Amino acid sequence: MRLTPEQLAARTRRNRALAAVLVVFIILVFATTILKLQGNSDEAAASAARQTAAQGQ
Amino acid sequence: MTPPAAAPAVSTAQPEDFFQLLKPRVMSLVIFTAVTGLVVARGELGWLSSAIAILCVAVGAGAAGALNMALEGETDALMRRTRGRPVAAGRVSRNDAMTFGVVLSLFSVMLLGMATNWLAAGLLALTIVYYAGFYTLLLKRRTPQNIVIGGAAGAFPPVIGWAAATGTAPWQAWLLFLIIFLWTPPHSWALALYSAGDYAKAGIPMMPVARGAKSTRLQILLYSLVFVPVAIAPGLTGLGGLIYLAVAVAGGLGFLLMAVRLWRSRAGDQPDKAEAVGREAALYDVRAEAKPARNLFAFSILYLMALFAALLVESLTPTMSL
């Protein structure tokens, strides 16, 4: 099946838009993961500090 | 029933057509109310997580819109206001629109859950299912109360924003929900009063079609009498401050005045303006006797925006609060 130039151009535009959306999605998932990791490590540090303070008393 | 124009075997849909599936106008109101809920909640969510949360709510609402258009292509093709939509006009196939909606729904809910919490994600999922499933498939064609019950779908965004920020949904969040929920019937029925011909043609039992214009005008007035005190309530319960109270009272009086004028008018008694009126113009270019309906429709949007804008301004400048 041969695509007409119009169909080909529309498909190319859709593919580019899809690629852009996927890149944005990957960035968002990455950013979310980093934020969660940061939150967990902050929590772990706070917990360790509390434990140290409790042992010192 | 007239089927939507057939989509070509090989799609020539443009990215803009898929963007239109997201109902960008509705999405802008969703974003605004969700941002307000998120900011007013005063949670501890960082700016990046907040931005991701709002994006998820916007995309989730857009996905619900895409599912609605996929399911309603045939009906949309019959109405002036909606016949230019991508599925109704045949630019996007029903299956493509459905797939688009389902994929975006899943991604937005999952990402919102990951970025914030699963209460917010659950509420977003509920909103999508409520709008695309419960409202579009079940309610819309079965009861003239469709917009009353279905209006809940549009009222969830500030609750989702609040839940995203704090992980909870307290009564203040549900008060914002109630404002939008009670705002929806007068707003939608005012529009329906001068688009009744379209709804009748599409077989949708909107209130003016099912119960007539006179009953609709009375119900708009009754809902307005309930809505305005609820809209003022945040100003009396500490959720809003002086600015909010001033906006809610002044705008509320204007809203009631317009509802009374509409009740005393003959809006909707005559068929709506001829087919010759353009799709966009049809929203505002109406017969002289339908102008009170158009005025209330337009003012209702302004009033809702003003209420949420006042809350937003007060939250961003806390000294202005009571």
Tab-separated table of C-alpha atoms in Angstrom:
chain	number	residue	atom	x	y	z
A	1	MET	CA	0.000	0.000	0.000
A	2	ARG	CA	1.470	3.336	-1.044
A	3	LEU	CA	0.730	6.355	1.084
A	4	THR	CA	-0.167	9.650	-0.533
A	5	PRO	CA	2.149	12.596	0.226
A	6	GLU	CA	-0.597	14.011	2.472
A	7	GLN	CA	-0.887	10.789	4.480
A	8	LEU	CA	2.885	10.521	4.732
A	9	ALA	CA	3.241	14.111	5.941
A	10	ALA	CA	0.460	13.637	8.534
A	11	ARG	CA	2.063	10.425	9.798
A	12	THR	CA	5.468	12.099	10.103
A	13	ARG	CA	3.943	14.962	12.111
A	14	ARG	CA	2.101	12.555	14.385
A	15	ASN	CA	5.271	10.516	14.944
A	16	ARG	CA	7.258	13.627	15.831
A	17	ALA	CA	4.582	14.773	18.275
A	18	LEU	CA	4.480	11.295	19.828
A	19	ALA	CA	8.278	11.273	20.195
A	20	ALA	CA	8.172	14.685	21.908
A	21	VAL	CA	5.439	13.531	24.292
A	22	LEU	CA	7.398	10.357	25.125
A	23	VAL	CA	10.540	12.357	25.865
A	24	VAL	CA	8.546	14.655	28.175
A	25	PHE	CA	7.019	11.622	29.886
A	26	ILE	CA	10.455	10.034	30.442
A	27	ILE	CA	11.743	13.296	31.921
A	28	LEU	CA	8.719	13.505	34.241
A	29	VAL	CA	9.142	9.920	35.475
A	30	PHE	CA	12.859	10.536	35.998
A	31	ALA	CA	12.182	13.766	37.915
A	32	THR	CA	9.535	12.037	40.040
A	33	THR	CA	11.933	9.189	40.849
A	34	ILE	CA	14.694	11.601	41.862
A	35	LEU	CA	12.264	13.578	44.052
A	36	LYS	CA	11.072	10.410	45.767
A	37	LEU	CA	14.656	9.184	46.317
A	38	GLN	CA	15.599	12.570	47.743
A	39	GLY	CA	12.566	12.509	50.045
A	40	ASN	CA	13.429	9.007	51.257
A	41	SER	CA	17.071	9.849	51.903
A	42	ASP	CA	16.057	13.028	53.818
A	43	GLU	CA	13.691	10.928	55.897
A	44	ALA	CA	16.397	8.319	56.567
A	45	ALA	CA	18.857	11.053	57.628
A	46	ALA	CA	16.280	12.606	59.971
A	47	SER	CA	15.508	9.189	61.446
A	48	ALA	CA	19.198	8.456	61.992
A	49	ALA	CA	19.668	11.843	63.672
A	50	ARG	CA	16.720	11.138	65.990
A	51	GLN	CA	18.171	7.727	66.860
A	52	THR	CA	21.613	9.207	67.607
A	53	ALA	CA	20.025	11.902	69.790
A	54	ALA	CA	18.024	9.263	71.680
A	55	GLN	CA	21.147	7.124	72.281
A	56	GLY	CA	23.069	10.173	73.557
A	57	GLN	CA	20.499	10.867	76.279
B	1	MET	CA	-29.018	9.066	13.316
B	2	THR	CA	-26.361	10.652	11.098
B	3	PRO	CA	-23.042	8.837	11.509
B	4	PRO	CA	-19.896	10.926	11.884
B	5	ALA	CA	-17.925	11.477	8.664
B	6	ALA	CA	-15.890	8.303	8.086
B	7	ALA	CA	-12.219	8.628	8.982
B	8	PRO	CA	-9.939	7.704	6.056
B	9	ALA	CA	-8.460	4.164	6.111
B	10	VAL	CA	-4.982	5.646	6.545
B	11	SER	CA	-5.243	8.519	8.977
B	12	THR	CA	-4.460	12.070	7.935
B	13	ALA	CA	-5.068	13.327	11.479
B	14	GLN	CA	-2.709	16.035	12.644
B	15	PRO	CA	-1.302	16.390	16.184
B	16	GLU	CA	-3.645	19.393	16.606
B	17	ASP	CA	-6.621	17.062	16.125
B	18	PHE	CA	-5.445	14.947	19.036
B	19	PHE	CA	-4.945	18.098	21.097
B	20	GLN	CA	-8.550	19.066	20.311
B	21	LEU	CA	-9.654	15.678	21.684
B	22	LEU	CA	-8.456	16.886	25.087
B	23	LYS	CA	-11.126	19.662	25.131
B	24	PRO	CA	-8.585	22.417	25.837
B	25	ARG	CA	-11.234	24.952	26.927
B	26	VAL	CA	-12.621	22.651	29.580
B	27	MET	CA	-9.071	21.722	30.508
B	28	SER	CA	-8.195	25.358	31.238
B	29	LEU	CA	-10.977	25.557	33.857
B	30	VAL	CA	-9.871	22.202	35.300
B	31	ILE	CA	-6.283	23.420	35.596
B	32	PHE	CA	-7.378	26.656	37.240
B	33	THR	CA	-9.588	25.007	39.860
B	34	ALA	CA	-7.041	22.239	40.547
B	35	VAL	CA	-4.274	24.820	41.039
B	36	THR	CA	-6.538	26.705	43.445
B	37	GLY	CA	-7.247	23.543	45.463
B	38	LEU	CA	-3.544	22.718	45.564
B	39	VAL	CA	-2.458	26.221	46.635
B	40	VAL	CA	-5.281	26.834	49.132
B	41	ALA	CA	-4.524	23.490	50.843
B	42	ARG	CA	-1.103	24.863	51.890
B	43	GLY	CA	0.550	21.458	51.745
B	44	GLU	CA	4.237	20.720	51.683
B	45	LEU	CA	4.466	19.629	48.079
B	46	GLY	CA	7.465	21.072	46.221
B	47	TRP	CA	6.981	23.213	43.124
B	48	LEU	CA	8.130	20.469	40.740
B	49	SER	CA	5.819	17.847	42.229
B	50	SER	CA	3.010	20.430	42.204
B	51	ALA	CA	3.615	21.152	38.533
B	52	ILE	CA	3.623	17.424	37.718
B	53	ALA	CA	0.411	16.986	39.733
B	54	ILE	CA	-1.370	19.763	37.838
B	55	LEU	CA	-0.134	18.375	34.518
B	56	CYS	CA	-1.503	14.944	35.470
B	57	VAL	CA	-4.888	16.391	36.438
B	58	ALA	CA	-5.017	18.347	33.161
B	59	VAL	CA	-4.065	15.318	31.061
B	60	GLY	CA	-6.458	13.080	33.001
B	61	ALA	CA	-9.307	15.528	32.392
B	62	GLY	CA	-8.271	15.726	28.744
B	63	ALA	CA	-8.268	11.928	28.520
B	64	ALA	CA	-11.835	11.883	29.856
B	65	GLY	CA	-12.722	14.410	27.138
B	66	ALA	CA	-11.125	12.192	24.469
B	67	LEU	CA	-13.095	9.164	25.692
B	68	ASN	CA	-16.257	11.282	25.679
B	69	MET	CA	-15.641	12.339	22.073
B	70	ALA	CA	-14.873	8.751	21.041
B	71	LEU	CA	-18.148	7.558	22.555
B	72	GLU	CA	-20.219	10.509	21.350
B	73	GLY	CA	-19.000	10.904	17.762
B	74	GLU	CA	-22.440	10.212	16.285
B	75	THR	CA	-24.237	12.593	18.633
B	76	ASP	CA	-21.614	15.306	18.221
B	77	ALA	CA	-22.056	15.148	14.440
B	78	LEU	CA	-25.690	16.226	14.869
B	79	MET	CA	-25.069	19.368	16.892
B	80	ARG	CA	-23.772	22.721	15.612
B	81	ARG	CA	-21.643	23.296	18.694
B	82	THR	CA	-19.865	19.930	18.424
B	83	ARG	CA	-19.926	18.836	14.806
B	84	GLY	CA	-16.434	20.225	14.146
B	85	ARG	CA	-14.892	17.955	16.786
B	86	PRO	CA	-12.208	15.580	15.445
B	87	VAL	CA	-14.207	12.334	15.690
B	88	ALA	CA	-17.522	13.871	14.592
B	89	ALA	CA	-15.841	15.492	11.592
B	90	GLY	CA	-14.079	12.236	10.679
B	91	ARG	CA	-10.536	13.515	11.120
B	92	VAL	CA	-9.776	11.001	13.892
B	93	SER	CA	-11.240	7.496	14.023
B	94	ARG	CA	-13.286	6.421	17.017
B	95	ASN	CA	-10.765	3.663	17.843
B	96	ASP	CA	-7.816	6.064	17.731
B	97	ALA	CA	-9.635	8.495	20.029
B	98	MET	CA	-10.538	5.667	22.409
B	99	THR	CA	-6.959	4.359	22.519
B	100	PHE	CA	-5.639	7.880	23.019
B	101	GLY	CA	-8.031	8.431	25.929
B	102	VAL	CA	-7.300	5.114	27.634
B	103	VAL	CA	-3.508	5.467	27.347
B	104	LEU	CA	-3.527	9.043	28.660
B	105	SER	CA	-5.859	8.045	31.511
B	106	LEU	CA	-3.543	5.258	32.645
B	107	PHE	CA	-0.388	7.358	32.358
B	108	SER	CA	-1.844	10.405	34.134
B	109	VAL	CA	-3.257	8.386	37.049
B	110	MET	CA	-0.075	6.347	37.529
B	111	LEU	CA	2.193	9.379	37.335
B	112	LEU	CA	0.016	11.368	39.754
B	113	GLY	CA	0.155	8.472	42.210
B	114	MET	CA	3.936	8.267	41.909
B	115	ALA	CA	4.512	12.014	42.129
B	116	THR	CA	2.095	12.783	44.982
B	117	ASN	CA	-0.101	10.159	46.629
B	118	TRP	CA	-2.649	7.487	45.760
B	119	LEU	CA	-5.620	9.353	47.208
B	120	ALA	CA	-5.168	12.058	44.571
B	121	ALA	CA	-4.568	9.407	41.887
B	122	GLY	CA	-7.672	7.499	42.975
B	123	LEU	CA	-9.796	10.643	42.805
B	124	LEU	CA	-8.457	11.369	39.312
B	125	ALA	CA	-9.282	7.816	38.213
B	126	LEU	CA	-12.749	8.180	39.725
B	127	THR	CA	-13.268	11.455	37.837
B	128	ILE	CA	-12.338	9.864	34.511
B	129	VAL	CA	-14.551	6.816	35.040
B	130	TYR	CA	-17.393	9.010	36.321
B	131	TYR	CA	-17.299	11.335	33.311
B	132	ALA	CA	-16.535	8.902	30.493
B	133	GLY	CA	-18.400	5.899	31.859
B	134	PHE	CA	-21.158	6.968	34.222
B	135	TYR	CA	-22.079	10.341	32.660
B	136	THR	CA	-21.430	9.754	28.951
B	137	LEU	CA	-22.607	6.158	28.668
B	138	LEU	CA	-25.346	5.966	31.273
B	139	LEU	CA	-26.716	9.317	32.386
B	140	LYS	CA	-26.621	11.659	29.438
B	141	ARG	CA	-29.302	9.961	27.347
B	142	ARG	CA	-31.468	8.677	30.172
B	143	THR	CA	-32.451	11.560	32.417
B	144	PRO	CA	-32.933	15.341	32.247
B	145	GLN	CA	-30.984	15.399	35.519
B	146	ASN	CA	-27.920	14.273	33.511
B	147	ILE	CA	-26.041	17.509	34.015
B	148	VAL	CA	-26.899	17.713	37.729
B	149	ILE	CA	-25.416	14.296	38.547
B	150	GLY	CA	-22.749	14.427	35.829
B	151	GLY	CA	-21.636	17.845	37.046
B	152	ALA	CA	-19.757	16.114	39.847
B	153	ALA	CA	-17.081	15.096	37.352
B	154	GLY	CA	-16.189	18.731	36.727
B	155	ALA	CA	-16.215	19.467	40.448
B	156	PHE	CA	-13.467	17.011	41.426
B	157	PRO	CA	-10.337	18.932	40.262
B	158	PRO	CA	-9.974	21.227	43.331
B	159	VAL	CA	-10.378	18.163	45.589
B	160	ILE	CA	-7.703	16.339	43.590
B	161	GLY	CA	-5.430	19.386	43.877
B	162	TRP	CA	-6.026	19.515	47.639
B	163	ALA	CA	-5.415	15.776	48.017
B	164	ALA	CA	-2.240	16.008	45.944
B	165	ALA	CA	-0.883	18.735	48.240
B	166	THR	CA	-1.794	17.214	51.596
B	167	GLY	CA	-2.781	13.571	51.111
B	168	THR	CA	-6.183	14.378	52.614
B	169	ALA	CA	-9.550	15.662	51.386
B	170	PRO	CA	-11.089	17.651	54.280
B	171	TRP	CA	-14.462	19.430	54.269
B	172	GLN	CA	-12.918	22.624	52.871
B	173	ALA	CA	-11.960	20.723	49.705
B	174	TRP	CA	-15.492	19.356	49.439
B	175	LEU	CA	-16.874	22.871	49.843
B	176	LEU	CA	-14.978	23.825	46.676
B	177	PHE	CA	-16.424	20.686	45.082
B	178	LEU	CA	-19.922	21.770	46.106
B	179	ILE	CA	-19.474	25.230	44.597
B	180	ILE	CA	-18.711	23.797	41.148
B	181	PHE	CA	-21.316	21.065	41.530
B	182	LEU	CA	-24.116	23.564	42.225
B	183	TRP	CA	-22.811	26.010	39.622
B	184	THR	CA	-23.078	23.447	36.821
B	185	PRO	CA	-26.898	23.179	36.422
B	186	PRO	CA	-27.660	26.928	36.013
B	187	HIS	CA	-24.599	27.288	33.777
B	188	SER	CA	-25.406	24.321	31.525
B	189	TRP	CA	-29.154	24.892	31.389
B	190	ALA	CA	-28.668	28.557	30.453
B	191	LEU	CA	-26.719	27.338	27.419
B	192	ALA	CA	-29.238	24.565	26.753
B	193	LEU	CA	-32.086	27.101	26.683
B	194	TYR	CA	-30.786	28.514	23.447
B	195	SER	CA	-29.333	25.274	22.025
B	196	ALA	CA	-32.368	23.096	22.765
B	197	GLY	CA	-32.987	22.391	19.078
B	198	ASP	CA	-29.560	20.808	18.791
B	199	TYR	CA	-30.075	18.627	21.857
B	200	ALA	CA	-33.532	17.538	20.662
B	201	LYS	CA	-32.088	16.596	17.261
B	202	ALA	CA	-29.388	14.539	18.969
B	203	GLY	CA	-31.931	12.830	21.243
B	204	ILE	CA	-30.388	14.146	24.458
B	205	PRO	CA	-33.023	14.841	27.137
B	206	MET	CA	-31.576	18.125	28.343
B	207	MET	CA	-33.949	19.928	30.691
B	208	PRO	CA	-35.422	22.375	28.095
B	209	VAL	CA	-36.085	19.429	25.744
B	210	ALA	CA	-37.562	17.133	28.387
B	211	ARG	CA	-39.446	19.584	30.636
B	212	GLY	CA	-39.733	22.720	28.507
B	213	ALA	CA	-38.211	26.189	28.737
B	214	LYS	CA	-40.496	27.507	31.493
B	215	SER	CA	-39.639	24.704	33.911
B	216	THR	CA	-35.930	25.055	33.054
B	217	ARG	CA	-35.960	28.792	33.809
B	218	LEU	CA	-37.573	28.106	37.190
B	219	GLN	CA	-35.052	25.368	38.005
B	220	ILE	CA	-32.187	27.674	37.052
B	221	LEU	CA	-33.527	30.223	39.536
B	222	LEU	CA	-33.933	27.613	42.280
B	223	TYR	CA	-30.427	26.229	41.759
B	224	SER	CA	-29.052	29.778	41.756
B	225	LEU	CA	-30.732	30.435	45.108
B	226	VAL	CA	-28.916	27.415	46.548
B	227	PHE	CA	-25.648	28.006	44.685
B	228	VAL	CA	-24.991	31.627	45.700
B	229	PRO	CA	-25.054	31.057	49.504
B	230	VAL	CA	-22.743	28.061	49.036
B	231	ALA	CA	-20.434	30.232	46.914
B	232	ILE	CA	-20.340	32.780	49.746
B	233	ALA	CA	-19.733	30.105	52.431
B	234	PRO	CA	-15.898	29.966	52.122
B	235	GLY	CA	-15.839	33.653	53.038
B	236	LEU	CA	-17.698	32.898	56.285
B	237	THR	CA	-15.845	29.735	57.265
B	238	GLY	CA	-12.279	30.993	57.126
B	239	LEU	CA	-11.416	29.303	53.857
B	240	GLY	CA	-11.646	32.630	52.037
B	241	GLY	CA	-10.878	36.133	53.275
B	242	LEU	CA	-12.269	39.621	52.746
B	243	ILE	CA	-11.466	39.721	49.045
B	244	TYR	CA	-13.226	36.420	48.521
B	245	LEU	CA	-16.232	37.537	50.527
B	246	ALA	CA	-16.537	40.770	48.538
B	247	VAL	CA	-16.247	38.956	45.200
B	248	ALA	CA	-18.659	36.188	46.242
B	249	VAL	CA	-21.321	38.570	47.572
B	250	ALA	CA	-21.142	41.143	44.765
B	251	GLY	CA	-20.925	38.488	42.044
B	252	GLY	CA	-23.577	36.399	43.773
B	253	LEU	CA	-26.038	39.290	43.758
B	254	GLY	CA	-25.312	39.801	40.056
B	255	PHE	CA	-25.808	36.078	39.459
B	256	LEU	CA	-29.173	36.099	41.258
B	257	LEU	CA	-30.283	39.213	39.410
B	258	MET	CA	-29.526	37.545	36.077
B	259	ALA	CA	-31.269	34.348	37.177
B	260	VAL	CA	-34.390	36.349	38.093
B	261	ARG	CA	-34.273	38.194	34.760
B	262	LEU	CA	-33.956	34.850	32.995
B	263	TRP	CA	-36.853	33.388	34.977
B	264	ARG	CA	-39.059	36.330	33.963
B	265	SER	CA	-37.933	36.172	30.317
B	266	ARG	CA	-39.175	33.998	27.483
B	267	ALA	CA	-35.750	32.548	26.736
B	268	GLY	CA	-36.018	29.152	25.112
B	269	ASP	CA	-39.698	29.521	24.177
B	270	GLN	CA	-38.759	29.993	20.523
B	271	PRO	CA	-36.449	27.633	18.608
B	272	ASP	CA	-32.832	28.715	18.726
B	273	LYS	CA	-31.244	30.798	16.007
B	274	ALA	CA	-30.948	29.433	12.461
B	275	GLU	CA	-28.339	26.926	11.368
B	276	ALA	CA	-26.647	29.765	9.520
B	277	VAL	CA	-25.022	30.930	12.747
B	278	GLY	CA	-21.446	29.707	13.010
B	279	ARG	CA	-20.380	27.082	15.546
B	280	GLU	CA	-18.461	29.510	17.759
B	281	ALA	CA	-20.846	32.425	17.250
B	282	ALA	CA	-23.790	30.207	18.252
B	283	LEU	CA	-22.596	30.331	21.860
B	284	TYR	CA	-23.194	34.070	22.126
B	285	ASP	CA	-25.136	35.260	19.054
B	286	VAL	CA	-28.729	34.514	20.031
B	287	ARG	CA	-32.288	35.758	19.559
B	288	ALA	CA	-33.207	38.900	21.514
B	289	GLU	CA	-35.509	37.010	23.902
B	290	ALA	CA	-32.757	34.460	24.634
B	291	LYS	CA	-30.257	37.111	25.702
B	292	PRO	CA	-30.946	36.683	29.456
B	293	ALA	CA	-29.923	33.009	29.036
B	294	ARG	CA	-26.784	33.943	27.156
B	295	ASN	CA	-25.938	36.624	29.738
B	296	LEU	CA	-26.259	34.185	32.634
B	297	PHE	CA	-24.208	31.567	30.755
B	298	ALA	CA	-21.387	34.055	30.116
B	299	PHE	CA	-21.538	35.589	33.611
B	300	SER	CA	-21.518	32.182	35.292
B	301	ILE	CA	-18.106	31.431	33.789
B	302	LEU	CA	-16.794	34.814	34.903
B	303	TYR	CA	-18.201	34.369	38.428
B	304	LEU	CA	-16.693	30.921	38.940
B	305	MET	CA	-13.317	32.111	37.694
B	306	ALA	CA	-13.514	35.176	39.972
B	307	LEU	CA	-14.327	33.041	43.034
B	308	PHE	CA	-11.367	30.741	42.515
B	309	ALA	CA	-9.092	33.626	41.527
B	310	ALA	CA	-9.957	35.388	44.800
B	311	LEU	CA	-9.077	32.273	46.802
B	312	LEU	CA	-5.848	31.929	44.874
B	313	VAL	CA	-4.848	35.562	45.397
B	314	GLU	CA	-5.576	35.368	49.124
B	315	SER	CA	-3.591	32.159	49.517
B	316	LEU	CA	-0.610	33.647	47.734
B	317	THR	CA	-0.855	36.828	49.845
B	318	PRO	CA	-1.893	35.458	53.284
B	319	THR	CA	-2.102	38.874	55.000
B	320	MET	CA	-5.248	39.629	53.027
B	321	SER	CA	-7.111	36.762	54.668
B	322	LEU	CA	-9.411	37.338	57.617
